[in-house]
Amino acid sequence: MKKTSVHPDPLAKNQRRAPLSAAQHRQTGAPVAQQENIRVQMARQFAFTRQQQVADSNTRISADTLVQRRVVAVTDLQALAPNLTIQPMKGTQSVNYHLRGVGFDDYYENNMSSVMVYLDDVAYPFSSMTDGMMFDIAGVDIAPGPTGFTHGMADTGGEVSLHTADPTPQWHGGITEDIASYARSRTTGYVSGPLSDTVSFRIAASTSHGGGWQYNPTNGEHLGDQDQTSIRAKLKWTPDDKTTVMIGGHWTTDKSELINGNPVLNLDPSWQKLPTYTSYRQTEWDIRPQFAKLIGRPDNLKPSEDNIFWGADVRFVRDLNFAKFQSVSAFETERQSEYSDEDGYDAATGDTYRNVDATAFSQEVKLLSREDRKLQWGVGMYYLRSQMHQQFFSDFTQYIGRGYMSNTYYDQNQQTFSQYVNVSYKLPFGIKLFGGLNHESDDRQIFNYHTIQYGHASYSFLPEGTLTNQLGGMLGIQKQIRSNLMMYFKISKGFKPGGFAANNTVRQEQLKPFKPESVLSYELGFKSDPIPGKLRLNGAAFYYDYHNQQQVESFLLPNYGMLGAYVNIPHSNIWGVEFNAEIHPFRHLYINQNLGYQRGTYSVFNALDTTRVNNYHSATGIYKAFYKDYSGEDMGSPKLTLSGSAAYRIQPIPKYEAELGLNWSYRDSQAMTPGGNGVYRLPPYFLLGSYASFGPTSKMWSVTVYATNLLNRQYSLTSSSDTTTYQHVPGEPRFVGGRFSFNM
């Protein structure tokens, strides 16, 4: 429903009904079969015209918008969609997703996200697998609410679907160089074309370097430089007009430095005072030679990644006349090594090094009816098998409560099998009924779990397992009131399987699995074009009945301290509204605005009161559990999110165009703990960006200058905590850059 898009040049009126030019084809990257649809979108000014008759509240983002807003990582998407939160875990490449207040914080990535990420219809069960994938993207769909009725796996919060550009039947290529502040550079390029009458290919690559804006005030050393390279290839074979085979592969290496947290609270007053910084960009980190030797890395190691991701997939599509058969097979791997300074300063109280070796195989098959029938249906099955070996080392040597280095490692296997069916029927008077069912079985085991506290103790744990069988459903009705106005109402129920906490485990009960969660969703929405080509307005209102919400909380281990654990919150509810407006008030000016507002409340919830526990331990030296009733408390998600853009396009001289643009985003405050205030609540922030571009109307080349965080606001992306400190992870300062693109 909410759509962020860039509209075609209104001056090129003589091209609106003509076939797509070679330059326009290069810009869209669309295959020939899609050119007619693109011409329709151009004629009506606003993109995604066909989706205006689809009963959903998805945010659809075009390739042009991704470039103009400089979306280079999945975390950048939260500034383009309402009620969406995508946060890096402790400044690392692992990511947490929240959509309409439904999400899951999982630093160790051994559980399923409440918002599933797909790349070209392949589900990514481990969030860091999207590292380096945001280049040569054809578009992004963000779908809120329970999912799994038309493809993939069932989930409670929704999904983020990334679509990469496909091979083209004509020869095309391009390269873009982006240089900005703090010696940051990003180079991307692609080449696409035919190998024969039935075979075409596309190869795209991206490499990023520099950009480190944090520095250590004690020695001036910088932190945050990128060092990432990715390549992706596709081969398309169309042996006849009814069959398509697509083979793809990708590879990424990432040795980028991390963003370090800034301590804002001393969790243990018996420990030394926190550092005092005089600049937003300052931070401290350190690694002890003994710890570097234990993990086999150099003594001068900075907080950083050392990752390799690769994968391959095969897609087969066959038109059977009465229906279309589709099959997607994929294999993905993750080799991640990550060092993070989790106390946020130069002390050995929470330094962590993590190794992850994971694989995922998936297979989906489905059958879809013809689109020109009153009765439409789809049926499919999805299978996922993942295996993970994870090992993480911690240096607590200077933490009085522990005083040792530790090593925790384990293995985890997962198998998920889901089936789904969906149906819709067109009635007279523009009415359509639609519905769907899904069933999912998820089987997980965690085993070979060991914790070694060097010079202190060693623990071995029994294996644990959890099996979830869940059934979801969706039922709705839509009415095409007029050609430019559609309304819909739907009810859906989604589930998410349970899992395990994988922390510094020292007791068997810490491995007890948590239960599945479920969301019953009610949604009422509309899509309209009150003034075609001039004004588009879409909106939705929703209510979620949330049961057994999975949330990370603190677990108190007597004579040891607090550890992270997952709990099931018995009941909560979320409600909200979302709007999107696209406005073309007069020639040359295009405006887009998203608005999201949501409120979530815990109905029944008791949790550990960490503040009282820490204060009692500071006064007595004893850990004692204190609990607090959070029933009636706000769930803490940002209540108001705004994002928008304005572009002014002209032709200053014949055959050349210029564009000036502004973009903005606002995020309300976010409580990072139940009822969190003070340092436990991230302050609201407003970001402003701008750009100016110039180039020929043929799109053969373009030059752009831009600024992000134009007002140089200081803000926090997320927060984290460890043994002695609570930290805020800062967002980027102002970056000023230039971009040059050449296409042929």
mmCIF file of N, CA and C in Angstrom, residues 215-307:
data_model
loop_
_atom_site.group_PDB
_atom_site.id
_atom_site.type_symbol
_atom_site.label_atom_id
_atom_site.label_comp_id
_atom_site.label_asym_id
_atom_site.label_seq_id
_atom_site.Cartn_x
_atom_site.Cartn_y
_atom_site.Cartn_z
ATOM 1 N N TYR A 215 36.795 7.669 16.535
ATOM 2 C CA TYR A 215 38.217 7.650 16.839
ATOM 3 C C TYR A 215 38.430 7.564 18.346
ATOM 4 N N ASN A 216 39.580 7.002 18.708
ATOM 5 C CA ASN A 216 39.955 6.833 20.106
ATOM 6 C C ASN A 216 40.656 8.096 20.598
ATOM 7 N N PRO A 217 40.097 8.792 21.599
ATOM 8 C CA PRO A 217 40.724 10.055 22.031
ATOM 9 C C PRO A 217 42.078 9.864 22.707
ATOM 10 N N THR A 218 42.403 8.635 23.132
ATOM 11 C CA THR A 218 43.678 8.416 23.812
ATOM 12 C C THR A 218 44.851 8.305 22.849
ATOM 13 N N ASN A 219 44.588 7.852 21.605
ATOM 14 C CA ASN A 219 45.695 7.691 20.651
ATOM 15 C C ASN A 219 45.355 8.172 19.238
ATOM 16 N N GLY A 220 44.123 8.650 19.026
ATOM 17 C CA GLY A 220 43.729 9.163 17.717
ATOM 18 C C GLY A 220 43.429 8.115 16.674
ATOM 19 N N GLU A 221 43.439 6.840 17.034
ATOM 20 C CA GLU A 221 43.193 5.769 16.074
ATOM 21 C C GLU A 221 41.731 5.761 15.646
ATOM 22 N N HIS A 222 41.495 5.564 14.348
ATOM 23 C CA HIS A 222 40.143 5.596 13.811
ATOM 24 C C HIS A 222 39.504 4.211 13.823
ATOM 25 N N LEU A 223 38.165 4.218 13.773
ATOM 26 C CA LEU A 223 37.390 2.985 13.784
ATOM 27 C C LEU A 223 36.188 3.133 12.860
ATOM 28 N N GLY A 224 35.839 2.055 12.161
ATOM 29 C CA GLY A 224 34.638 2.028 11.342
ATOM 30 C C GLY A 224 34.868 1.948 9.856
ATOM 31 N N ASP A 225 36.122 1.773 9.403
ATOM 32 C CA ASP A 225 36.378 1.669 7.967
ATOM 33 C C ASP A 225 35.714 0.425 7.379
ATOM 34 N N GLN A 226 35.099 0.589 6.215
ATOM 35 C CA GLN A 226 34.518 -0.531 5.498
ATOM 36 C C GLN A 226 35.579 -1.221 4.648
ATOM 37 N N ASP A 227 35.439 -2.515 4.494
ATOM 38 C CA ASP A 227 36.304 -3.308 3.621
ATOM 39 C C ASP A 227 35.480 -4.506 3.165
ATOM 40 N N GLN A 228 34.662 -4.278 2.167
ATOM 41 C CA GLN A 228 33.667 -5.264 1.754
ATOM 42 C C GLN A 228 33.622 -5.370 0.235
ATOM 43 N N THR A 229 33.586 -6.593 -0.279
ATOM 44 C CA THR A 229 33.480 -6.835 -1.711
ATOM 45 C C THR A 229 32.461 -7.945 -1.957
ATOM 46 N N SER A 230 31.580 -7.718 -2.936
ATOM 47 C CA SER A 230 30.543 -8.698 -3.272
ATOM 48 C C SER A 230 30.430 -8.826 -4.777
ATOM 49 N N ILE A 231 30.051 -10.017 -5.211
ATOM 50 C CA ILE A 231 29.805 -10.271 -6.628
ATOM 51 C C ILE A 231 28.603 -11.194 -6.753
ATOM 52 N N ARG A 232 27.804 -10.955 -7.787
ATOM 53 C CA ARG A 232 26.610 -11.775 -8.001
ATOM 54 C C ARG A 232 26.488 -12.040 -9.499
ATOM 55 N N ALA A 233 26.058 -13.242 -9.854
ATOM 56 C CA ALA A 233 25.910 -13.616 -11.260
ATOM 57 C C ALA A 233 24.605 -14.369 -11.455
ATOM 58 N N LYS A 234 23.984 -14.142 -12.626
ATOM 59 C CA LYS A 234 22.762 -14.843 -12.998
ATOM 60 C C LYS A 234 22.863 -15.307 -14.445
ATOM 61 N N LEU A 235 22.331 -16.482 -14.685
ATOM 62 C CA LEU A 235 22.265 -17.042 -16.032
ATOM 63 C C LEU A 235 20.822 -17.457 -16.296
ATOM 64 N N LYS A 236 20.238 -16.920 -17.381
ATOM 65 C CA LYS A 236 18.834 -17.169 -17.691
ATOM 66 C C LYS A 236 18.720 -17.921 -19.003
ATOM 67 N N TRP A 237 17.956 -19.012 -18.968
ATOM 68 C CA TRP A 237 17.754 -19.847 -20.158
ATOM 69 C C TRP A 237 16.256 -19.967 -20.417
ATOM 70 N N THR A 238 15.833 -19.603 -21.606
ATOM 71 C CA THR A 238 14.431 -19.737 -22.007
ATOM 72 C C THR A 238 14.362 -20.625 -23.241
ATOM 73 N N PRO A 239 14.347 -21.946 -23.067
ATOM 74 C CA PRO A 239 14.363 -22.860 -24.217
ATOM 75 C C PRO A 239 13.121 -22.746 -25.084
ATOM 76 N N ASP A 240 11.990 -22.309 -24.493
ATOM 77 C CA ASP A 240 10.770 -22.082 -25.281
ATOM 78 C C ASP A 240 9.966 -21.006 -24.567
ATOM 79 N N ASP A 241 8.819 -20.653 -25.144
ATOM 80 C CA ASP A 241 8.038 -19.547 -24.589
ATOM 81 C C ASP A 241 7.262 -19.933 -23.338
ATOM 82 N N LYS A 242 7.405 -21.173 -22.870
ATOM 83 C CA LYS A 242 6.709 -21.611 -21.669
ATOM 84 C C LYS A 242 7.652 -21.997 -20.523
ATOM 85 N N THR A 243 8.934 -21.943 -20.773
ATOM 86 C CA THR A 243 9.889 -22.436 -19.779
ATOM 87 C C THR A 243 10.983 -21.408 -19.530
ATOM 88 N N THR A 244 11.312 -21.201 -18.263
ATOM 89 C CA THR A 244 12.419 -20.335 -17.876
ATOM 90 C C THR A 244 13.229 -21.018 -16.785
ATOM 91 N N VAL A 245 14.536 -21.034 -16.971
ATOM 92 C CA VAL A 245 15.451 -21.556 -15.958
ATOM 93 C C VAL A 245 16.437 -20.445 -15.614
ATOM 94 N N MET A 246 16.577 -20.160 -14.323
ATOM 95 C CA MET A 246 17.502 -19.125 -13.859
ATOM 96 C C MET A 246 18.448 -19.744 -12.839
ATOM 97 N N ILE A 247 19.736 -19.594 -13.086
ATOM 98 C CA ILE A 247 20.769 -20.086 -12.163
ATOM 99 C C ILE A 247 21.533 -18.881 -11.630
ATOM 100 N N GLY A 248 21.643 -18.775 -10.318
ATOM 101 C CA GLY A 248 22.314 -17.634 -9.711
ATOM 102 C C GLY A 248 23.322 -18.038 -8.664
ATOM 103 N N GLY A 249 24.266 -17.150 -8.415
ATOM 104 C CA GLY A 249 25.258 -17.374 -7.374
ATOM 105 C C GLY A 249 25.793 -16.047 -6.864
ATOM 106 N N HIS A 250 26.267 -16.025 -5.636
ATOM 107 C CA HIS A 250 26.815 -14.789 -5.067
ATOM 108 C C HIS A 250 27.900 -15.124 -4.060
ATOM 109 N N TRP A 251 28.765 -14.138 -3.826
ATOM 110 C CA TRP A 251 29.899 -14.299 -2.910
ATOM 111 C C TRP A 251 30.219 -12.943 -2.301
ATOM 112 N N THR A 252 30.448 -12.915 -0.989
ATOM 113 C CA THR A 252 30.772 -11.675 -0.276
ATOM 114 C C THR A 252 31.887 -11.939 0.719
ATOM 115 N N THR A 253 32.854 -11.039 0.754
ATOM 116 C CA THR A 253 33.842 -11.035 1.825
ATOM 117 C C THR A 253 33.764 -9.687 2.517
ATOM 118 N N ASP A 254 33.768 -9.711 3.840
ATOM 119 C CA ASP A 254 33.582 -8.482 4.614
ATOM 120 C C ASP A 254 34.563 -8.472 5.779
ATOM 121 N N LYS A 255 35.494 -7.529 5.735
ATOM 122 C CA LYS A 255 36.444 -7.333 6.825
ATOM 123 C C LYS A 255 36.307 -5.923 7.403
ATOM 124 N N SER A 256 35.092 -5.420 7.381
ATOM 125 C CA SER A 256 34.826 -4.064 7.847
ATOM 126 C C SER A 256 34.946 -3.967 9.367
ATOM 127 N N GLU A 257 35.323 -2.772 9.803
ATOM 128 C CA GLU A 257 35.339 -2.482 11.232
ATOM 129 C C GLU A 257 33.926 -2.135 11.697
ATOM 130 N N LEU A 258 33.670 -2.333 12.985
ATOM 131 C CA LEU A 258 32.349 -2.119 13.549
ATOM 132 C C LEU A 258 32.202 -0.700 14.086
ATOM 133 N N ILE A 259 30.961 -0.340 14.360
ATOM 134 C CA ILE A 259 30.668 0.883 15.112
ATOM 135 C C ILE A 259 30.636 0.508 16.584
ATOM 136 N N ASN A 260 31.404 1.203 17.393
ATOM 137 C CA ASN A 260 31.515 0.873 18.808
ATOM 138 C C ASN A 260 30.485 1.640 19.628
ATOM 139 N N GLY A 261 29.983 1.025 20.671
ATOM 140 C CA GLY A 261 29.021 1.669 21.542
ATOM 141 C C GLY A 261 29.666 2.690 22.466
ATOM 142 N N ASN A 262 28.869 3.668 22.897
ATOM 143 C CA ASN A 262 29.314 4.660 23.874
ATOM 144 C C ASN A 262 28.642 4.372 25.209
ATOM 145 N N PRO A 263 29.419 4.072 26.277
ATOM 146 C CA PRO A 263 28.808 3.801 27.578
ATOM 147 C C PRO A 263 28.037 5.017 28.089
ATOM 148 N N VAL A 264 26.803 4.782 28.548
ATOM 149 C CA VAL A 264 25.984 5.859 29.098
ATOM 150 C C VAL A 264 25.567 5.575 30.538
ATOM 151 N N LEU A 265 25.866 4.371 31.035
ATOM 152 C CA LEU A 265 25.492 4.023 32.399
ATOM 153 C C LEU A 265 26.437 2.959 32.931
ATOM 154 N N ASN A 266 26.885 3.171 34.153
ATOM 155 C CA ASN A 266 27.699 2.177 34.848
ATOM 156 C C ASN A 266 26.765 1.209 35.561
ATOM 157 N N LEU A 267 26.700 -0.026 35.096
ATOM 158 C CA LEU A 267 25.798 -1.016 35.688
ATOM 159 C C LEU A 267 26.309 -1.567 37.003
ATOM 160 N N ASP A 268 27.576 -1.376 37.266
ATOM 161 C CA ASP A 268 28.177 -1.885 38.501
ATOM 162 C C ASP A 268 28.971 -0.758 39.148
ATOM 163 N N PRO A 269 28.345 0.006 40.054
ATOM 164 C CA PRO A 269 29.039 1.148 40.657
ATOM 165 C C PRO A 269 30.306 0.772 41.411
ATOM 166 N N SER A 270 30.480 -0.505 41.742
ATOM 167 C CA SER A 270 31.712 -0.910 42.415
ATOM 168 C C SER A 270 32.892 -0.924 41.453
ATOM 169 N N TRP A 271 32.585 -0.804 40.136
ATOM 170 C CA TRP A 271 33.623 -0.817 39.115
ATOM 171 C C TRP A 271 34.093 0.609 38.867
ATOM 172 N N GLN A 272 35.143 0.759 38.064
ATOM 173 C CA GLN A 272 35.718 2.070 37.798
ATOM 174 C C GLN A 272 34.736 2.973 37.066
ATOM 175 N N LYS A 273 35.008 4.281 37.079
ATOM 176 C CA LYS A 273 34.142 5.237 36.420
ATOM 177 C C LYS A 273 34.217 5.080 34.903
ATOM 178 N N LEU A 274 33.148 5.476 34.249
ATOM 179 C CA LEU A 274 33.109 5.414 32.796
ATOM 180 C C LEU A 274 33.940 6.542 32.193
ATOM 181 N N PRO A 275 34.434 6.341 30.970
ATOM 182 C CA PRO A 275 35.189 7.417 30.310
ATOM 183 C C PRO A 275 34.279 8.597 29.982
ATOM 184 N N THR A 276 34.851 9.790 29.959
ATOM 185 C CA THR A 276 34.111 11.001 29.603
ATOM 186 C C THR A 276 34.579 11.472 28.237
ATOM 187 N N TYR A 277 33.677 11.502 27.279
ATOM 188 C CA TYR A 277 34.023 11.892 25.922
ATOM 189 C C TYR A 277 33.633 13.350 25.688
ATOM 190 N N THR A 278 34.441 14.029 24.888
ATOM 191 C CA THR A 278 34.175 15.433 24.551
ATOM 192 C C THR A 278 33.591 15.577 23.151
ATOM 193 N N SER A 279 33.461 14.466 22.421
ATOM 194 C CA SER A 279 32.928 14.497 21.065
ATOM 195 C C SER A 279 32.041 13.287 20.829
ATOM 196 N N TYR A 280 31.005 13.496 20.039
ATOM 197 C CA TYR A 280 30.080 12.437 19.628
ATOM 198 C C TYR A 280 30.802 11.303 18.914
ATOM 199 N N ARG A 281 31.907 11.605 18.264
ATOM 200 C CA ARG A 281 32.622 10.623 17.460
ATOM 201 C C ARG A 281 33.620 9.804 18.268
ATOM 202 N N GLN A 282 33.813 10.101 19.527
ATOM 203 C CA GLN A 282 34.839 9.425 20.317
ATOM 204 C C GLN A 282 34.331 8.100 20.886
ATOM 205 N N THR A 283 35.245 7.158 20.989
ATOM 206 C CA THR A 283 34.962 5.874 21.611
ATOM 207 C C THR A 283 36.292 5.220 21.974
ATOM 208 N N GLU A 284 36.233 4.205 22.816
ATOM 209 C CA GLU A 284 37.443 3.494 23.218
ATOM 210 C C GLU A 284 37.246 1.993 23.045
ATOM 211 N N TRP A 285 38.343 1.304 22.792
ATOM 212 C CA TRP A 285 38.325 -0.145 22.676
ATOM 213 C C TRP A 285 39.720 -0.662 22.983
ATOM 214 N N ASP A 286 39.813 -1.953 23.182
ATOM 215 C CA ASP A 286 41.100 -2.551 23.510
ATOM 216 C C ASP A 286 40.976 -4.062 23.398
ATOM 217 N N ILE A 287 42.119 -4.743 23.277
ATOM 218 C CA ILE A 287 42.157 -6.193 23.326
ATOM 219 C C ILE A 287 43.434 -6.608 24.039
ATOM 220 N N ARG A 288 43.311 -7.507 24.983
ATOM 221 C CA ARG A 288 44.472 -7.981 25.735
ATOM 222 C C ARG A 288 45.257 -8.987 24.886
ATOM 223 N N PRO A 289 46.606 -8.972 24.958
ATOM 224 C CA PRO A 289 47.399 -9.937 24.179
ATOM 225 C C PRO A 289 47.020 -11.382 24.491
ATOM 226 N N GLN A 290 46.689 -11.667 25.758
ATOM 227 C CA GLN A 290 46.308 -13.029 26.120
ATOM 228 C C GLN A 290 45.022 -13.459 25.417
ATOM 229 N N PHE A 291 44.068 -12.520 25.303
ATOM 230 C CA PHE A 291 42.820 -12.847 24.631
ATOM 231 C C PHE A 291 43.039 -12.978 23.125
ATOM 232 N N ALA A 292 43.873 -12.108 22.548
ATOM 233 C CA ALA A 292 44.192 -12.198 21.127
ATOM 234 C C ALA A 292 44.844 -13.543 20.803
ATOM 235 N N LYS A 293 45.708 -13.998 21.688
ATOM 236 C CA LYS A 293 46.363 -15.297 21.473
ATOM 237 C C LYS A 293 45.354 -16.426 21.542
ATOM 238 N N LEU A 294 44.403 -16.333 22.480
ATOM 239 C CA LEU A 294 43.394 -17.383 22.645
ATOM 240 C C LEU A 294 42.545 -17.527 21.383
ATOM 241 N N ILE A 295 42.178 -16.414 20.756
ATOM 242 C CA ILE A 295 41.302 -16.476 19.571
ATOM 243 C C ILE A 295 42.094 -16.545 18.273
ATOM 244 N N GLY A 296 43.426 -16.459 18.362
ATOM 245 C CA GLY A 296 44.259 -16.584 17.175
ATOM 246 C C GLY A 296 44.230 -15.381 16.261
ATOM 247 N N ARG A 297 44.103 -14.172 16.830
ATOM 248 C CA ARG A 297 44.078 -12.956 16.042
ATOM 249 C C ARG A 297 45.179 -12.015 16.530
ATOM 250 N N PRO A 298 45.545 -10.972 15.743
ATOM 251 C CA PRO A 298 46.649 -10.091 16.127
ATOM 252 C C PRO A 298 46.334 -9.232 17.355
ATOM 253 N N ASP A 299 47.396 -8.770 18.018
ATOM 254 C CA ASP A 299 47.254 -7.985 19.247
ATOM 255 C C ASP A 299 46.593 -6.634 19.011
ATOM 256 N N ASN A 300 46.660 -6.118 17.784
ATOM 257 C CA ASN A 300 46.090 -4.798 17.494
ATOM 258 C C ASN A 300 44.713 -4.902 16.835
ATOM 259 N N LEU A 301 44.028 -6.013 17.032
ATOM 260 C CA LEU A 301 42.722 -6.224 16.407
ATOM 261 C C LEU A 301 41.716 -5.179 16.890
ATOM 262 N N LYS A 302 41.020 -4.559 15.936
ATOM 263 C CA LYS A 302 39.945 -3.624 16.243
ATOM 264 C C LYS A 302 38.607 -4.368 16.228
ATOM 265 N N PRO A 303 37.565 -3.794 16.834
ATOM 266 C CA PRO A 303 36.233 -4.373 16.654
ATOM 267 C C PRO A 303 35.903 -4.453 15.168
ATOM 268 N N SER A 304 35.689 -5.664 14.671
ATOM 269 C CA SER A 304 35.571 -5.833 13.220
ATOM 270 C C SER A 304 34.977 -7.186 12.879
ATOM 271 N N GLU A 305 34.644 -7.324 11.601
ATOM 272 C CA GLU A 305 34.168 -8.578 11.026
ATOM 273 C C GLU A 305 35.285 -9.221 10.211
ATOM 274 N N ASP A 306 35.165 -10.521 10.006
ATOM 275 C CA ASP A 306 36.012 -11.259 9.063
ATOM 276 C C ASP A 306 35.136 -12.364 8.499
ATOM 277 N N ASN A 307 34.279 -11.997 7.545
ATOM 278 C CA ASN A 307 33.182 -12.851 7.115
ATOM 279 C C ASN A 307 33.291 -13.237 5.644
#
